[in-house]
Amino acid sequence: MLRVLFIPQIWLIISLLLSVVGNAFPIQVQPVCLCFVKGQVFDRETHQPIPGATILIKETGQGMTTNTVGQYRIDRLCEGTYTLVARIVGYREVQQTLTLKHDVAEASRDVLLSEDVHHLQNVTVTAQKTDALTSQSVMALQGRTLDQTRGLTLGDALRNVPGVTTLQTGSSVVKPVIHGMHSSRVLILNNGIRQEGQQWGSEHGPEIDPFVATRLSVIKGAAGVRYGSDAIGGVILVEPALLPTAGKLHGQLNLAGFSNGQQGVVSAQTEGSVGRQLASGAARFGWRVQGTVKTGGNMKTPTYFLDNTGVRERNGSAAFIYRGERWHSEVFYSRFSSEIGIFSGSHIGSLTDLQQVLDSGEPLVKSGFSYAIGRPSQAIVHDLLKWRTAYTAMTGANWHLTLARQTDDRMEYDLHLPRNDSLASLNRPELRFQLTTYSAELIRESQTRTNRSSTMGVSGLYQYNIMTGRPLIPNFQLATLGTFWIGKERRGSWEYELGMRIDWRHLQIFRYVNRVYDSPTFIYASPSGTLGATHYHNDHWITRLNLGTAWRPPNISELFSDGVHHGAAAYEQGDAGLRPETNISLNLATEWRSDRVQAEVELYYNHIQNYIYLRPQSEPILTVRGAFPYFKYTQTNAIYTGIDATVDLKLGVRWNWTTKPSYLYVQDMKVNQPIVMIPPNRWDNSLRYTLVQPNKAGRWREPYISVGNLLVARQNRVPVNSDFAPPPPAYSLWTAAVGSTMAVSDKQSIDISLTATNLFDIQYRDYLNRFRYYANDMGRNVAIRLKWGF
């Protein structure tokens, strides 16, 4: 396929023909355009390079995005005077005049960008990374918008992104949902590494500390070509800042306190660089150390506390980089350690009591406030070790080798201690999953011409899981191998992309069935592809179109679950006969950016063959551990289609209004009816007022007041008698916030904000909270956040 797209012999033939024609028919000779401009883009304050910034020659439309170290180069420019434009979301656009002459073919121009606080107040489309498809919509949280989510889980932090909702199991286990898809259909990359934990179902949240990231990006739509299987719904990128290249010791301290649960969070980070400078100006060594402590007690609804819903986290990370003239090598280590209480009212002893709770809507267990975490609960320790080396060859090609090891140790405790006194004193978990994963990826990025580039790579993964305790899933080992190629070409105002990939997966099971050893093997293989186009209508208007295919083999939980899952307070049963899902997706997005209006509208369509979902059964089930809702994994054919929109309107100098409606339609094509557990439609609005004129000098920088409203409709599209309780009514939540940045000195500042969610303390239940069967959702929560940068 590479030969089909880029055949240099064709250009040679064309050149010879033009030469012959030119000799036969004299024509006016056009000037030879041999000039080029190159340079690097930096943050003005920290002097760190900015990857993903767009560099554009305004008069010709030629441009590119900066690489991972902020470098760019634009070739084939004629002699003359041009306007060089540099822009990226979160920074003010910069325009510089550039004069090129043939006697000096090369021009070097570095660009310094300053943060644009106003743009960071909203969720906007960020510049693409070099390994992401330009034809796909990428939304990002960064800067002040990300700061206003500090202290929340990863899923809660992403709620403000259009098209992203959350699937909850109580108040502490929160999973992001993209266009109605979650868990194994949404891939999470933690600092470039696939997050491998017990993410198979809805009851296990991502084991990631959001404080490690300076940007959370969401790629909406199938992204299987670049990232492999499981990326049917989209990809979430947890992206730390680049390690420092210059400057003295600096860092930040984040403090957050929440009234609901009397929760407190402290996170600190410090970084620096040492060693002699390279030719690029970067220091040879860079480092960063970060840590987070989080403690919270019982959460509270408007009328009662949720017993045993406390949380404790102890997280940390460290990174180190060594740079050479043409290469650099980086090591990253992180540990996520968490203990989560599971609402005790979700574990019920009899079918009669369970039915009483479902009918009355009131939990059988109510208590006061406490920080104690008892049974049932979860305890998780996740370790990640990553080593990455990048090399730039003399030809300009970039090579990236990444190796990683992850361990995920999850312990789940039932409500009741073992009846045997000696066992009860040991306080052993009823379920324990120990997952170990090794992964490797080799990537080559090259630019064959100014307007053409390609990325190819190969990746592999090996993991094994050891489970002890009461049977739920068997032990297994998994091996995967995948290879891909993506080509991009720019022609005038159009940019085209073509990609293809093939993946192979080998899953082996280890179990005993009726005391007989059984070790079945499952082998899956499938190709995937993508075709995309991006049209840059002008400086303000961009349209993206992407057609892609993706696939997902059934995971271990869907195949072999058989028992009570304590974290979900549910009995789940798998089906070993499930087949892989295949998806065809179509995404169309158009965006407009101007000084007063920033808007994006995205339409999407997914057709999923052999769609796997957890279907509620007609009756709950009674086990020796108590009475639980009963679910089975099943398959059908489904379509997911909808529309997301974001409009940010500047109303004068100080007023800003943002509206974000989302509509989703999901249908079971086999029986022509809706599917359970699909997010209801929603409409999010916010109005912001800046108390002091933006960019006005003073100690307090841009103090603001904002008010917001989230309107969530009732999910009326559910099969009749398909769930243990009907969908809850629609609800409307109000939010208010006030904040500012106080300048302490030229190099130090303190960000302060006060936010109240569910301002009027209304009682409601979210359809995607699996504990809605037992209790209401959380009541009013007032948060205060302080960020000190030094």
Tab-separated table of N, CA and C in Angstrom, residues 307-386:
chain	number	residue	atom	x	y	z
A	307	ASP	N	-23.386	4.367	53.964
A	307	ASP	CA	-22.495	3.684	54.898
A	307	ASP	C	-21.327	3.018	54.178
A	308	ASN	N	-20.142	3.161	54.756
A	308	ASN	CA	-18.934	2.484	54.279
A	308	ASN	C	-18.553	2.911	52.855
A	309	THR	N	-18.536	4.203	52.579
A	309	THR	CA	-18.174	4.691	51.244
A	309	THR	C	-16.937	5.587	51.294
A	310	GLY	N	-16.059	5.357	52.261
A	310	GLY	CA	-14.831	6.125	52.346
A	310	GLY	C	-13.806	5.676	51.318
A	311	VAL	N	-12.737	6.460	51.193
A	311	VAL	CA	-11.677	6.146	50.232
A	311	VAL	C	-10.345	6.615	50.800
A	312	ARG	N	-9.289	5.858	50.497
A	312	ARG	CA	-7.933	6.243	50.864
A	312	ARG	C	-7.014	5.941	49.684
A	313	GLU	N	-6.179	6.927	49.316
A	313	GLU	CA	-5.228	6.740	48.223
A	313	GLU	C	-3.851	7.220	48.652
A	314	ARG	N	-2.833	6.493	48.204
A	314	ARG	CA	-1.439	6.880	48.391
A	314	ARG	C	-0.738	6.604	47.060
A	315	ASN	N	-0.480	7.655	46.284
A	315	ASN	CA	0.053	7.488	44.937
A	315	ASN	C	1.363	8.246	44.777
A	316	GLY	N	2.199	7.796	43.872
A	316	GLY	CA	3.457	8.482	43.610
A	316	GLY	C	4.011	8.116	42.253
A	317	SER	N	4.879	8.974	41.708
A	317	SER	CA	5.523	8.707	40.425
A	317	SER	C	6.855	9.434	40.364
A	318	ALA	N	7.742	8.935	39.513
A	318	ALA	CA	9.047	9.545	39.298
A	318	ALA	C	9.458	9.303	37.854
A	319	ALA	N	10.133	10.302	37.268
A	319	ALA	CA	10.573	10.187	35.881
A	319	ALA	C	11.965	10.797	35.753
A	320	PHE	N	12.750	10.238	34.836
A	320	PHE	CA	14.111	10.700	34.614
A	320	PHE	C	14.420	10.568	33.130
A	321	ILE	N	15.113	11.551	32.540
A	321	ILE	CA	15.448	11.515	31.115
A	321	ILE	C	16.901	11.883	30.923
A	322	TYR	N	17.533	11.225	29.974
A	322	TYR	CA	18.893	11.561	29.549
A	322	TYR	C	18.844	11.866	28.060
A	323	ARG	N	19.423	12.996	27.664
A	323	ARG	CA	19.341	13.447	26.278
A	323	ARG	C	20.715	13.443	25.623
A	324	GLY	N	20.754	12.950	24.398
A	324	GLY	CA	21.913	13.084	23.541
A	324	GLY	C	21.593	14.053	22.417
A	325	GLU	N	22.533	14.205	21.487
A	325	GLU	CA	22.300	15.153	20.395
A	325	GLU	C	21.197	14.682	19.465
A	326	ARG	N	21.099	13.380	19.235
A	326	ARG	CA	20.084	12.869	18.306
A	326	ARG	C	19.163	11.838	18.961
A	327	TRP	N	19.281	11.664	20.257
A	327	TRP	CA	18.450	10.660	20.912
A	327	TRP	C	18.214	11.065	22.361
A	328	HIS	N	17.216	10.440	22.967
A	328	HIS	CA	16.994	10.591	24.400
A	328	HIS	C	16.344	9.322	24.931
A	329	SER	N	16.557	9.078	26.230
A	329	SER	CA	16.037	7.880	26.875
A	329	SER	C	15.381	8.283	28.187
A	330	GLU	N	14.189	7.733	28.440
A	330	GLU	CA	13.385	8.155	29.586
A	330	GLU	C	12.906	6.937	30.375
A	331	VAL	N	12.914	7.060	31.696
A	331	VAL	CA	12.388	6.029	32.597
A	331	VAL	C	11.279	6.659	33.433
A	332	PHE	N	10.161	5.942	33.560
A	332	PHE	CA	9.021	6.432	34.330
A	332	PHE	C	8.499	5.304	35.215
A	333	TYR	N	8.235	5.639	36.485
A	333	TYR	CA	7.651	4.662	37.416
A	333	TYR	C	6.510	5.332	38.173
A	334	SER	N	5.418	4.596	38.340
A	334	SER	CA	4.295	5.113	39.128
A	334	SER	C	3.678	3.991	39.938
A	335	ARG	N	3.118	4.367	41.087
A	335	ARG	CA	2.372	3.435	41.933
A	335	ARG	C	1.060	4.074	42.325
A	336	PHE	N	-0.013	3.334	42.129
A	336	PHE	CA	-1.349	3.756	42.536
A	336	PHE	C	-1.833	2.772	43.596
A	337	SER	N	-2.095	3.278	44.797
A	337	SER	CA	-2.535	2.434	45.904
A	337	SER	C	-3.820	3.007	46.474
A	338	SER	N	-4.868	2.195	46.486
A	338	SER	CA	-6.182	2.704	46.880
A	338	SER	C	-6.939	1.666	47.689
A	339	GLU	N	-7.709	2.166	48.654
A	339	GLU	CA	-8.653	1.341	49.418
A	339	GLU	C	-10.008	2.015	49.339
A	340	ILE	N	-11.008	1.286	48.856
A	340	ILE	CA	-12.323	1.856	48.586
A	340	ILE	C	-13.377	1.069	49.354
A	341	GLY	N	-14.195	1.758	50.113
A	341	GLY	CA	-15.322	1.119	50.767
A	341	GLY	C	-16.485	0.960	49.790
A	342	ILE	N	-17.134	-0.184	49.819
A	342	ILE	CA	-18.312	-0.458	48.986
A	342	ILE	C	-19.563	-0.288	49.837
A	343	PHE	N	-20.503	0.487	49.363
A	343	PHE	CA	-21.732	0.776	50.107
A	343	PHE	C	-22.330	-0.505	50.681
A	344	SER	N	-22.379	-0.594	52.017
A	344	SER	CA	-22.829	-1.831	52.669
A	344	SER	C	-24.292	-2.119	52.394
A	345	GLY	N	-25.075	-1.088	52.053
A	345	GLY	CA	-26.486	-1.324	51.741
A	345	GLY	C	-26.717	-2.036	50.427
A	346	SER	N	-25.643	-2.274	49.657
A	346	SER	CA	-25.794	-2.999	48.388
A	346	SER	C	-25.695	-4.508	48.571
A	347	HIS	N	-25.257	-4.960	49.729
A	347	HIS	CA	-25.175	-6.397	50.009
A	347	HIS	C	-26.346	-6.755	50.920
A	348	ILE	N	-27.305	-7.480	50.363
A	348	ILE	CA	-28.583	-7.743	51.036
A	348	ILE	C	-28.755	-9.246	51.220
A	349	GLY	N	-29.296	-9.651	52.378
A	349	GLY	CA	-29.296	-11.053	52.765
A	349	GLY	C	-30.361	-11.928	52.139
A	350	SER	N	-31.516	-11.363	51.716
A	350	SER	CA	-32.600	-12.209	51.213
A	350	SER	C	-33.274	-11.543	50.022
A	351	LEU	N	-33.975	-12.350	49.247
A	351	LEU	CA	-34.716	-11.819	48.106
A	351	LEU	C	-35.830	-10.889	48.553
A	352	THR	N	-36.435	-11.187	49.697
A	352	THR	CA	-37.512	-10.332	50.211
A	352	THR	C	-36.989	-8.941	50.544
A	353	ASP	N	-35.837	-8.889	51.231
A	353	ASP	CA	-35.252	-7.592	51.573
A	353	ASP	C	-34.813	-6.835	50.319
A	354	LEU	N	-34.254	-7.551	49.354
A	354	LEU	CA	-33.829	-6.894	48.118
A	354	LEU	C	-35.028	-6.296	47.391
A	355	GLN	N	-36.115	-7.038	47.321
A	355	GLN	CA	-37.307	-6.517	46.648
A	355	GLN	C	-37.874	-5.320	47.396
A	356	GLN	N	-37.779	-5.332	48.715
A	356	GLN	CA	-38.258	-4.200	49.521
A	356	GLN	C	-37.462	-2.933	49.189
A	357	VAL	N	-36.155	-3.084	49.048
A	357	VAL	CA	-35.322	-1.928	48.705
A	357	VAL	C	-35.650	-1.424	47.302
A	358	LEU	N	-35.830	-2.348	46.355
A	358	LEU	CA	-36.152	-1.945	44.990
A	358	LEU	C	-37.493	-1.223	44.923
A	359	ASP	N	-38.447	-1.670	45.726
A	359	ASP	CA	-39.775	-1.057	45.704
A	359	ASP	C	-39.811	0.279	46.432
A	360	SER	N	-39.128	0.361	47.569
A	360	SER	CA	-39.215	1.563	48.399
A	360	SER	C	-38.237	2.656	47.970
A	361	GLY	N	-37.124	2.254	47.356
A	361	GLY	CA	-36.111	3.231	47.003
A	361	GLY	C	-35.274	3.687	48.172
A	362	GLU	N	-35.434	3.062	49.335
A	362	GLU	CA	-34.678	3.435	50.532
A	362	GLU	C	-33.762	2.278	50.934
A	363	PRO	N	-32.488	2.559	51.264
A	363	PRO	CA	-31.583	1.488	51.686
A	363	PRO	C	-31.952	0.943	53.057
A	364	LEU	N	-31.656	-0.333	53.273
A	364	LEU	CA	-31.901	-0.931	54.577
A	364	LEU	C	-30.866	-0.474	55.600
A	365	VAL	N	-29.669	-0.097	55.119
A	365	VAL	CA	-28.585	0.292	56.012
A	365	VAL	C	-28.358	1.794	55.896
A	366	LYS	N	-28.472	2.510	57.031
A	366	LYS	CA	-28.156	3.930	57.086
A	366	LYS	C	-27.269	4.172	58.300
A	367	SER	N	-26.389	5.140	58.159
A	367	SER	CA	-25.449	5.393	59.251
A	367	SER	C	-25.075	6.863	59.264
A	368	GLY	N	-24.231	7.227	60.193
A	368	GLY	CA	-23.695	8.578	60.240
A	368	GLY	C	-22.369	8.656	59.514
A	369	PHE	N	-21.653	9.752	59.763
A	369	PHE	CA	-20.374	9.939	59.088
A	369	PHE	C	-19.265	9.167	59.793
A	370	SER	N	-18.361	8.601	58.985
A	370	SER	CA	-17.201	7.909	59.529
A	370	SER	C	-16.131	7.806	58.453
A	371	TYR	N	-14.862	7.860	58.881
A	371	TYR	CA	-13.758	7.625	57.957
A	371	TYR	C	-13.401	6.144	57.861
A	372	ALA	N	-13.976	5.330	58.713
A	372	ALA	CA	-13.630	3.905	58.751
A	372	ALA	C	-14.073	3.219	57.461
A	373	ILE	N	-13.242	2.308	56.977
A	373	ILE	CA	-13.572	1.491	55.811
A	373	ILE	C	-13.634	0.043	56.270
A	374	GLY	N	-14.816	-0.523	56.245
A	374	GLY	CA	-14.987	-1.917	56.639
A	374	GLY	C	-15.349	-2.767	55.441
A	375	ARG	N	-15.936	-3.895	55.703
A	375	ARG	CA	-16.422	-4.758	54.640
A	375	ARG	C	-17.822	-4.306	54.191
A	376	PRO	N	-18.128	-4.447	52.896
A	376	PRO	CA	-17.307	-4.867	51.747
A	376	PRO	C	-16.397	-3.736	51.282
A	377	SER	N	-15.289	-4.111	50.635
A	377	SER	CA	-14.325	-3.098	50.197
A	377	SER	C	-13.434	-3.673	49.112
A	378	GLN	N	-12.655	-2.767	48.508
A	378	GLN	CA	-11.642	-3.146	47.530
A	378	GLN	C	-10.312	-2.530	47.954
A	379	ALA	N	-9.229	-3.239	47.683
A	379	ALA	CA	-7.879	-2.705	47.898
A	379	ALA	C	-7.083	-2.982	46.629
A	380	ILE	N	-6.475	-1.931	46.050
A	380	ILE	CA	-5.799	-2.037	44.767
A	380	ILE	C	-4.401	-1.448	44.863
A	381	VAL	N	-3.437	-2.151	44.285
A	381	VAL	CA	-2.081	-1.623	44.129
A	381	VAL	C	-1.676	-1.852	42.671
A	382	HIS	N	-1.392	-0.754	41.976
A	382	HIS	CA	-1.015	-0.847	40.566
A	382	HIS	C	0.359	-0.207	40.378
A	383	ASP	N	1.300	-0.950	39.810
A	383	ASP	CA	2.651	-0.464	39.549
A	383	ASP	C	2.909	-0.449	38.049
A	384	LEU	N	3.536	0.617	37.584
A	384	LEU	CA	3.894	0.757	36.169
A	384	LEU	C	5.348	1.191	36.069
A	385	LEU	N	6.127	0.461	35.287
A	385	LEU	CA	7.514	0.813	34.990
A	385	LEU	C	7.664	0.893	33.480
A	386	LYS	N	8.141	2.055	33.002
A	386	LYS	CA	8.232	2.298	31.561
A	386	LYS	C	9.624	2.776	31.205
